[in-house]
Amino acid sequence: MVPMSGIDKLDNRARLPRDERRALLLSAALDVFTVSGYHAASMDDIADRANVSKPVLYQHFPSKLDLYLAVLDVHIDSLVFDLQKAIASTKENKNRVKATVDAYFGFIDDEGGAFRLLFESDMSIEPQVRERLNRMTYDCAAAVSAIISLDTGLPKEVAMLLGVGMIGCAQVTARHWLERDSKLTRQQAVDLVENLMWRGISGFPSK
């Protein structure tokens, strides 16, 4: 078989629908940003990874920062959606806690290196990045705190603080489990963290 030339590859990619091409570029960017970090990554590297020309990349994203923010948006939306879906999947609060923990472990275990951009970003001092990370924390905590407030009658500010505490616990323990290459299975880790969190939050009486 005759190998496809560089021009043929670019032409083949050019025939992709716009949404598919954008998804391909975002996936390539995630790979490069995860390995290199924002500052060391280049648009040339990302274009090469996506097997497109740099002008094609710039047609979709005017700058490296725009591309980085777009990658963040995709995975923040994914995490928030997974968490909201987990909470809505059951009416039992103990199971809601477990589903919340599992959503974080699932995201960190399944989403490639996206969690590094969300939780360990070397760009967290950039205002537009910080705004998105703050929104992620707020949206996740709001999903949890809404149930806490409804079931306990606690003031919204109190419920929100508890919600932040719960997602912080889930996030940090999930990262620790993954990065330490734990001998615990994912299910064992989820069960332990769910038990810890449930023993705490269940101490607040239902109204």
PDB file of C-alpha atoms in Angstrom:
ATOM      1  CA  MET A   1       0.000   0.000   0.000  1.00  0.00           C
ATOM      2  CA  VAL A   2       1.350   3.435  -0.933  1.00  0.00           C
ATOM      3  CA  PRO A   3       1.630   5.633   2.198  1.00  0.00           C
ATOM      4  CA  MET A   4      -0.555   8.716   2.305  1.00  0.00           C
ATOM      5  CA  SER A   5       1.369  11.892   1.608  1.00  0.00           C
ATOM      6  CA  GLY A   6       1.319  14.902   3.931  1.00  0.00           C
ATOM      7  CA  ILE A   7      -0.852  16.824   1.470  1.00  0.00           C
ATOM      8  CA  ASP A   8      -3.291  13.916   1.186  1.00  0.00           C
ATOM      9  CA  LYS A   9      -3.540  13.736   4.964  1.00  0.00           C
ATOM     10  CA  LEU A  10      -4.277  17.452   5.217  1.00  0.00           C
ATOM     11  CA  ASP A  11      -6.845  17.209   2.432  1.00  0.00           C
ATOM     12  CA  ASN A  12      -8.449  14.244   4.176  1.00  0.00           C
ATOM     13  CA  ARG A  13      -8.653  16.189   7.431  1.00  0.00           C
ATOM     14  CA  ALA A  14      -9.997  19.215   5.545  1.00  0.00           C
ATOM     15  CA  ARG A  15     -13.009  17.148   4.481  1.00  0.00           C
ATOM     16  CA  LEU A  16     -13.988  16.513   8.090  1.00  0.00           C
ATOM     17  CA  PRO A  17     -17.122  18.325   9.301  1.00  0.00           C
ATOM     18  CA  ARG A  18     -16.246  21.382  11.366  1.00  0.00           C
ATOM     19  CA  ASP A  19     -17.398  19.885  14.674  1.00  0.00           C
ATOM     20  CA  GLU A  20     -15.368  16.726  14.127  1.00  0.00           C
ATOM     21  CA  ARG A  21     -12.283  18.704  13.176  1.00  0.00           C
ATOM     22  CA  ARG A  22     -12.673  20.881  16.273  1.00  0.00           C
ATOM     23  CA  ALA A  23     -12.981  17.790  18.474  1.00  0.00           C
ATOM     24  CA  LEU A  24      -9.841  16.351  16.894  1.00  0.00           C
ATOM     25  CA  LEU A  25      -7.924  19.577  17.553  1.00  0.00           C
ATOM     26  CA  LEU A  26      -9.101  19.691  21.163  1.00  0.00           C
ATOM     27  CA  SER A  27      -8.028  16.090  21.704  1.00  0.00           C
ATOM     28  CA  ALA A  28      -4.589  16.785  20.259  1.00  0.00           C
ATOM     29  CA  ALA A  29      -4.275  19.916  22.383  1.00  0.00           C
ATOM     30  CA  LEU A  30      -5.157  17.987  25.537  1.00  0.00           C
ATOM     31  CA  ASP A  31      -2.405  15.476  24.790  1.00  0.00           C
ATOM     32  CA  VAL A  32       0.209  18.179  24.210  1.00  0.00           C
ATOM     33  CA  PHE A  33      -0.805  20.393  27.144  1.00  0.00           C
ATOM     34  CA  THR A  34      -0.848  17.396  29.485  1.00  0.00           C
ATOM     35  CA  VAL A  35       2.638  16.280  28.515  1.00  0.00           C
ATOM     36  CA  SER A  36       4.319  19.666  28.083  1.00  0.00           C
ATOM     37  CA  GLY A  37       2.289  22.094  30.175  1.00  0.00           C
ATOM     38  CA  TYR A  38       0.888  25.303  28.751  1.00  0.00           C
ATOM     39  CA  HIS A  39       4.088  27.321  28.511  1.00  0.00           C
ATOM     40  CA  ALA A  40       6.227  24.674  26.838  1.00  0.00           C
ATOM     41  CA  ALA A  41       3.510  23.580  24.419  1.00  0.00           C
ATOM     42  CA  SER A  42       3.430  25.233  21.009  1.00  0.00           C
ATOM     43  CA  MET A  43       0.785  25.585  18.338  1.00  0.00           C
ATOM     44  CA  ASP A  44       3.203  23.820  15.978  1.00  0.00           C
ATOM     45  CA  ASP A  45       3.287  20.816  18.324  1.00  0.00           C
ATOM     46  CA  ILE A  46      -0.505  20.729  18.525  1.00  0.00           C
ATOM     47  CA  ALA A  47      -0.951  21.066  14.760  1.00  0.00           C
ATOM     48  CA  ASP A  48       1.524  18.242  14.222  1.00  0.00           C
ATOM     49  CA  ARG A  49      -0.260  16.092  16.776  1.00  0.00           C
ATOM     50  CA  ALA A  50      -3.598  16.696  15.027  1.00  0.00           C
ATOM     51  CA  ASN A  51      -1.966  16.181  11.617  1.00  0.00           C
ATOM     52  CA  VAL A  52      -3.202  19.528  10.293  1.00  0.00           C
ATOM     53  CA  SER A  53      -1.477  22.666   9.121  1.00  0.00           C
ATOM     54  CA  LYS A  54      -1.007  25.504  11.582  1.00  0.00           C
ATOM     55  CA  PRO A  55      -3.311  27.824   9.553  1.00  0.00           C
ATOM     56  CA  VAL A  56      -6.102  25.259   9.961  1.00  0.00           C
ATOM     57  CA  LEU A  57      -5.518  25.258  13.714  1.00  0.00           C
ATOM     58  CA  TYR A  58      -5.646  29.062  13.816  1.00  0.00           C
ATOM     59  CA  GLN A  59      -8.912  29.060  11.858  1.00  0.00           C
ATOM     60  CA  HIS A  60     -10.511  27.408  14.874  1.00  0.00           C
ATOM     61  CA  PHE A  61      -8.507  28.967  17.713  1.00  0.00           C
ATOM     62  CA  PRO A  62      -6.949  32.435  17.289  1.00  0.00           C
ATOM     63  CA  SER A  63      -4.361  31.853  20.029  1.00  0.00           C
ATOM     64  CA  LYS A  64      -2.855  29.206  22.262  1.00  0.00           C
ATOM     65  CA  LEU A  65      -4.770  30.648  25.222  1.00  0.00           C
ATOM     66  CA  ASP A  66      -8.076  30.398  23.336  1.00  0.00           C
ATOM     67  CA  LEU A  67      -7.294  26.756  22.595  1.00  0.00           C
ATOM     68  CA  TYR A  68      -6.343  26.038  26.196  1.00  0.00           C
ATOM     69  CA  LEU A  69      -9.549  27.639  27.479  1.00  0.00           C
ATOM     70  CA  ALA A  70     -11.593  25.601  25.007  1.00  0.00           C
ATOM     71  CA  VAL A  71      -9.974  22.388  26.276  1.00  0.00           C
ATOM     72  CA  LEU A  72     -10.775  23.409  29.854  1.00  0.00           C
ATOM     73  CA  ASP A  73     -14.386  24.181  28.955  1.00  0.00           C
ATOM     74  CA  VAL A  74     -14.937  20.757  27.400  1.00  0.00           C
ATOM     75  CA  HIS A  75     -13.672  18.849  30.407  1.00  0.00           C
ATOM     76  CA  ILE A  76     -15.174  21.127  33.041  1.00  0.00           C
ATOM     77  CA  ASP A  77     -18.556  20.685  31.388  1.00  0.00           C
ATOM     78  CA  SER A  78     -17.962  16.925  31.298  1.00  0.00           C
ATOM     79  CA  LEU A  79     -17.150  16.758  35.020  1.00  0.00           C
ATOM     80  CA  VAL A  80     -20.079  18.957  36.064  1.00  0.00           C
ATOM     81  CA  PHE A  81     -22.476  16.962  33.881  1.00  0.00           C
ATOM     82  CA  ASP A  82     -21.219  13.639  35.277  1.00  0.00           C
ATOM     83  CA  LEU A  83     -21.618  14.914  38.821  1.00  0.00           C
ATOM     84  CA  GLN A  84     -25.124  16.257  38.251  1.00  0.00           C
ATOM     85  CA  LYS A  85     -26.128  12.999  36.570  1.00  0.00           C
ATOM     86  CA  ALA A  86     -24.696  10.991  39.475  1.00  0.00           C
ATOM     87  CA  ILE A  87     -26.631  12.984  42.059  1.00  0.00           C
ATOM     88  CA  ALA A  88     -29.859  12.648  40.076  1.00  0.00           C
ATOM     89  CA  SER A  89     -29.398   8.897  39.639  1.00  0.00           C
ATOM     90  CA  THR A  90     -30.833   7.980  43.053  1.00  0.00           C
ATOM     91  CA  LYS A  91     -33.133   9.292  45.777  1.00  0.00           C
ATOM     92  CA  GLU A  92     -31.141   7.728  48.618  1.00  0.00           C
ATOM     93  CA  ASN A  93     -28.666  10.190  50.139  1.00  0.00           C
ATOM     94  CA  LYS A  94     -26.097   7.518  51.017  1.00  0.00           C
ATOM     95  CA  ASN A  95     -26.140   6.406  47.398  1.00  0.00           C
ATOM     96  CA  ARG A  96     -25.888  10.025  46.274  1.00  0.00           C
ATOM     97  CA  VAL A  97     -22.679  10.384  48.266  1.00  0.00           C
ATOM     98  CA  LYS A  98     -21.295   7.223  46.696  1.00  0.00           C
ATOM     99  CA  ALA A  99     -22.310   8.369  43.213  1.00  0.00           C
ATOM    100  CA  THR A 100     -20.615  11.730  43.806  1.00  0.00           C
ATOM    101  CA  VAL A 101     -17.364  10.076  44.869  1.00  0.00           C
ATOM    102  CA  ASP A 102     -17.525   7.627  41.978  1.00  0.00           C
ATOM    103  CA  ALA A 103     -18.065  10.484  39.511  1.00  0.00           C
ATOM    104  CA  TYR A 104     -14.768  12.059  40.582  1.00  0.00           C
ATOM    105  CA  PHE A 105     -12.869   8.785  40.549  1.00  0.00           C
ATOM    106  CA  GLY A 106     -14.360   8.002  37.155  1.00  0.00           C
ATOM    107  CA  PHE A 107     -13.399  11.370  35.725  1.00  0.00           C
ATOM    108  CA  ILE A 108      -9.832  11.169  36.977  1.00  0.00           C
ATOM    109  CA  ASP A 109      -9.462   7.554  35.895  1.00  0.00           C
ATOM    110  CA  ASP A 110     -11.131   7.823  32.479  1.00  0.00           C
ATOM    111  CA  GLU A 111     -10.557  11.325  31.108  1.00  0.00           C
ATOM    112  CA  GLY A 112      -6.916  10.929  30.190  1.00  0.00           C
ATOM    113  CA  GLY A 113      -4.839  13.804  31.473  1.00  0.00           C
ATOM    114  CA  ALA A 114      -7.696  16.297  31.646  1.00  0.00           C
ATOM    115  CA  PHE A 115      -7.717  16.267  35.441  1.00  0.00           C
ATOM    116  CA  ARG A 116      -4.168  17.652  35.456  1.00  0.00           C
ATOM    117  CA  LEU A 117      -5.342  20.721  33.572  1.00  0.00           C
ATOM    118  CA  LEU A 118      -8.293  21.161  35.938  1.00  0.00           C
ATOM    119  CA  PHE A 119      -6.624  20.402  39.263  1.00  0.00           C
ATOM    120  CA  GLU A 120      -2.896  20.942  38.679  1.00  0.00           C
ATOM    121  CA  SER A 121      -2.815  23.643  36.013  1.00  0.00           C
ATOM    122  CA  ASP A 122       0.365  25.682  35.598  1.00  0.00           C
ATOM    123  CA  MET A 123      -1.962  28.405  34.323  1.00  0.00           C
ATOM    124  CA  SER A 124      -4.146  28.774  37.416  1.00  0.00           C
ATOM    125  CA  ILE A 125      -2.981  32.367  37.974  1.00  0.00           C
ATOM    126  CA  GLU A 126      -4.231  33.409  34.523  1.00  0.00           C
ATOM    127  CA  PRO A 127      -7.527  35.261  35.217  1.00  0.00           C
ATOM    128  CA  GLN A 128      -9.539  33.523  32.492  1.00  0.00           C
ATOM    129  CA  VAL A 129      -8.309  30.115  33.637  1.00  0.00           C
ATOM    130  CA  ARG A 130      -8.944  30.924  37.293  1.00  0.00           C
ATOM    131  CA  GLU A 131     -12.483  32.056  36.441  1.00  0.00           C
ATOM    132  CA  ARG A 132     -13.218  28.719  34.802  1.00  0.00           C
ATOM    133  CA  LEU A 133     -11.723  26.692  37.637  1.00  0.00           C
ATOM    134  CA  ASN A 134     -13.739  28.708  40.150  1.00  0.00           C
ATOM    135  CA  ARG A 135     -16.865  28.068  38.081  1.00  0.00           C
ATOM    136  CA  MET A 136     -16.108  24.349  38.091  1.00  0.00           C
ATOM    137  CA  THR A 137     -15.825  24.304  41.878  1.00  0.00           C
ATOM    138  CA  TYR A 138     -18.956  26.401  42.303  1.00  0.00           C
ATOM    139  CA  ASP A 139     -21.088  24.349  39.903  1.00  0.00           C
ATOM    140  CA  CYS A 140     -20.025  21.043  41.460  1.00  0.00           C
ATOM    141  CA  ALA A 141     -20.530  22.307  44.998  1.00  0.00           C
ATOM    142  CA  ALA A 142     -23.888  23.840  44.067  1.00  0.00           C
ATOM    143  CA  ALA A 143     -25.140  20.473  42.801  1.00  0.00           C
ATOM    144  CA  VAL A 144     -24.226  18.850  46.117  1.00  0.00           C
ATOM    145  CA  SER A 145     -25.305  21.721  48.354  1.00  0.00           C
ATOM    146  CA  ALA A 146     -28.761  21.926  46.773  1.00  0.00           C
ATOM    147  CA  ILE A 147     -29.532  18.426  48.092  1.00  0.00           C
ATOM    148  CA  ILE A 148     -28.000  19.191  51.501  1.00  0.00           C
ATOM    149  CA  SER A 149     -30.053  22.370  51.870  1.00  0.00           C
ATOM    150  CA  LEU A 150     -33.258  20.678  50.737  1.00  0.00           C
ATOM    151  CA  ASP A 151     -32.899  17.684  53.046  1.00  0.00           C
ATOM    152  CA  THR A 152     -31.529  19.383  56.162  1.00  0.00           C
ATOM    153  CA  GLY A 153     -33.030  22.868  56.002  1.00  0.00           C
ATOM    154  CA  LEU A 154     -29.579  24.355  56.591  1.00  0.00           C
ATOM    155  CA  PRO A 155     -28.973  27.889  55.272  1.00  0.00           C
ATOM    156  CA  LYS A 156     -27.650  28.016  51.731  1.00  0.00           C
ATOM    157  CA  GLU A 157     -24.259  29.402  52.815  1.00  0.00           C
ATOM    158  CA  VAL A 158     -23.816  26.509  55.270  1.00  0.00           C
ATOM    159  CA  ALA A 159     -24.907  23.921  52.717  1.00  0.00           C
ATOM    160  CA  MET A 160     -22.543  25.417  50.140  1.00  0.00           C
ATOM    161  CA  LEU A 161     -19.584  25.179  52.500  1.00  0.00           C
ATOM    162  CA  LEU A 162     -20.411  21.535  53.183  1.00  0.00           C
ATOM    163  CA  GLY A 163     -20.761  20.941  49.439  1.00  0.00           C
ATOM    164  CA  VAL A 164     -17.330  22.444  48.797  1.00  0.00           C
ATOM    165  CA  GLY A 165     -15.893  20.245  51.537  1.00  0.00           C
ATOM    166  CA  MET A 166     -17.403  17.106  50.041  1.00  0.00           C
ATOM    167  CA  ILE A 167     -16.231  17.700  46.481  1.00  0.00           C
ATOM    168  CA  GLY A 168     -12.804  18.717  47.800  1.00  0.00           C
ATOM    169  CA  CYS A 169     -12.536  15.418  49.653  1.00  0.00           C
ATOM    170  CA  ALA A 170     -13.626  13.437  46.594  1.00  0.00           C
ATOM    171  CA  GLN A 171     -11.242  15.308  44.300  1.00  0.00           C
ATOM    172  CA  VAL A 172      -8.138  15.081  46.480  1.00  0.00           C
ATOM    173  CA  THR A 173      -8.602  11.426  47.416  1.00  0.00           C
ATOM    174  CA  ALA A 174      -9.227  10.452  43.797  1.00  0.00           C
ATOM    175  CA  ARG A 175      -6.044  12.207  42.674  1.00  0.00           C
ATOM    176  CA  HIS A 176      -4.074  10.580  45.489  1.00  0.00           C
ATOM    177  CA  TRP A 177      -5.399   7.136  44.547  1.00  0.00           C
ATOM    178  CA  LEU A 178      -4.427   7.570  40.887  1.00  0.00           C
ATOM    179  CA  GLU A 179      -1.038   9.217  41.349  1.00  0.00           C
ATOM    180  CA  ARG A 180       0.171   6.811  44.029  1.00  0.00           C
ATOM    181  CA  ASP A 181      -0.670   3.808  41.847  1.00  0.00           C
ATOM    182  CA  SER A 182      -2.566   2.419  44.808  1.00  0.00           C
ATOM    183  CA  LYS A 183      -2.973  -1.306  45.381  1.00  0.00           C
ATOM    184  CA  LEU A 184      -6.600  -0.547  46.165  1.00  0.00           C
ATOM    185  CA  THR A 185      -9.023  -1.116  43.334  1.00  0.00           C
ATOM    186  CA  ARG A 186     -11.083   1.844  42.221  1.00  0.00           C
ATOM    187  CA  GLN A 187     -14.171   0.320  43.829  1.00  0.00           C
ATOM    188  CA  GLN A 188     -12.369  -0.234  47.138  1.00  0.00           C
ATOM    189  CA  ALA A 189     -11.166   3.366  47.129  1.00  0.00           C
ATOM    190  CA  VAL A 190     -14.629   4.692  46.283  1.00  0.00           C
ATOM    191  CA  ASP A 191     -16.184   2.639  49.095  1.00  0.00           C
ATOM    192  CA  LEU A 192     -13.669   3.951  51.639  1.00  0.00           C
ATOM    193  CA  VAL A 193     -14.119   7.595  50.695  1.00  0.00           C
ATOM    194  CA  GLU A 194     -17.907   7.264  50.457  1.00  0.00           C
ATOM    195  CA  ASN A 195     -17.952   5.736  53.952  1.00  0.00           C
ATOM    196  CA  LEU A 196     -15.841   8.578  55.312  1.00  0.00           C
ATOM    197  CA  MET A 197     -18.022  11.275  53.764  1.00  0.00           C
ATOM    198  CA  TRP A 198     -21.325   9.617  54.643  1.00  0.00           C
ATOM    199  CA  ARG A 199     -20.342   9.286  58.310  1.00  0.00           C
ATOM    200  CA  GLY A 200     -19.806  13.037  58.321  1.00  0.00           C
ATOM    201  CA  ILE A 201     -22.733  14.377  56.329  1.00  0.00           C
ATOM    202  CA  SER A 202     -25.278  11.936  57.784  1.00  0.00           C
ATOM    203  CA  GLY A 203     -24.677  13.550  61.169  1.00  0.00           C
ATOM    204  CA  PHE A 204     -26.756  16.511  60.027  1.00  0.00           C
ATOM    205  CA  PRO A 205     -30.375  15.616  60.774  1.00  0.00           C
ATOM    206  CA  SER A 206     -32.981  15.641  58.054  1.00  0.00           C
ATOM    207  CA  LYS A 207     -35.534  18.397  58.526  1.00  0.00           C
TER     208      LYS A 207
END
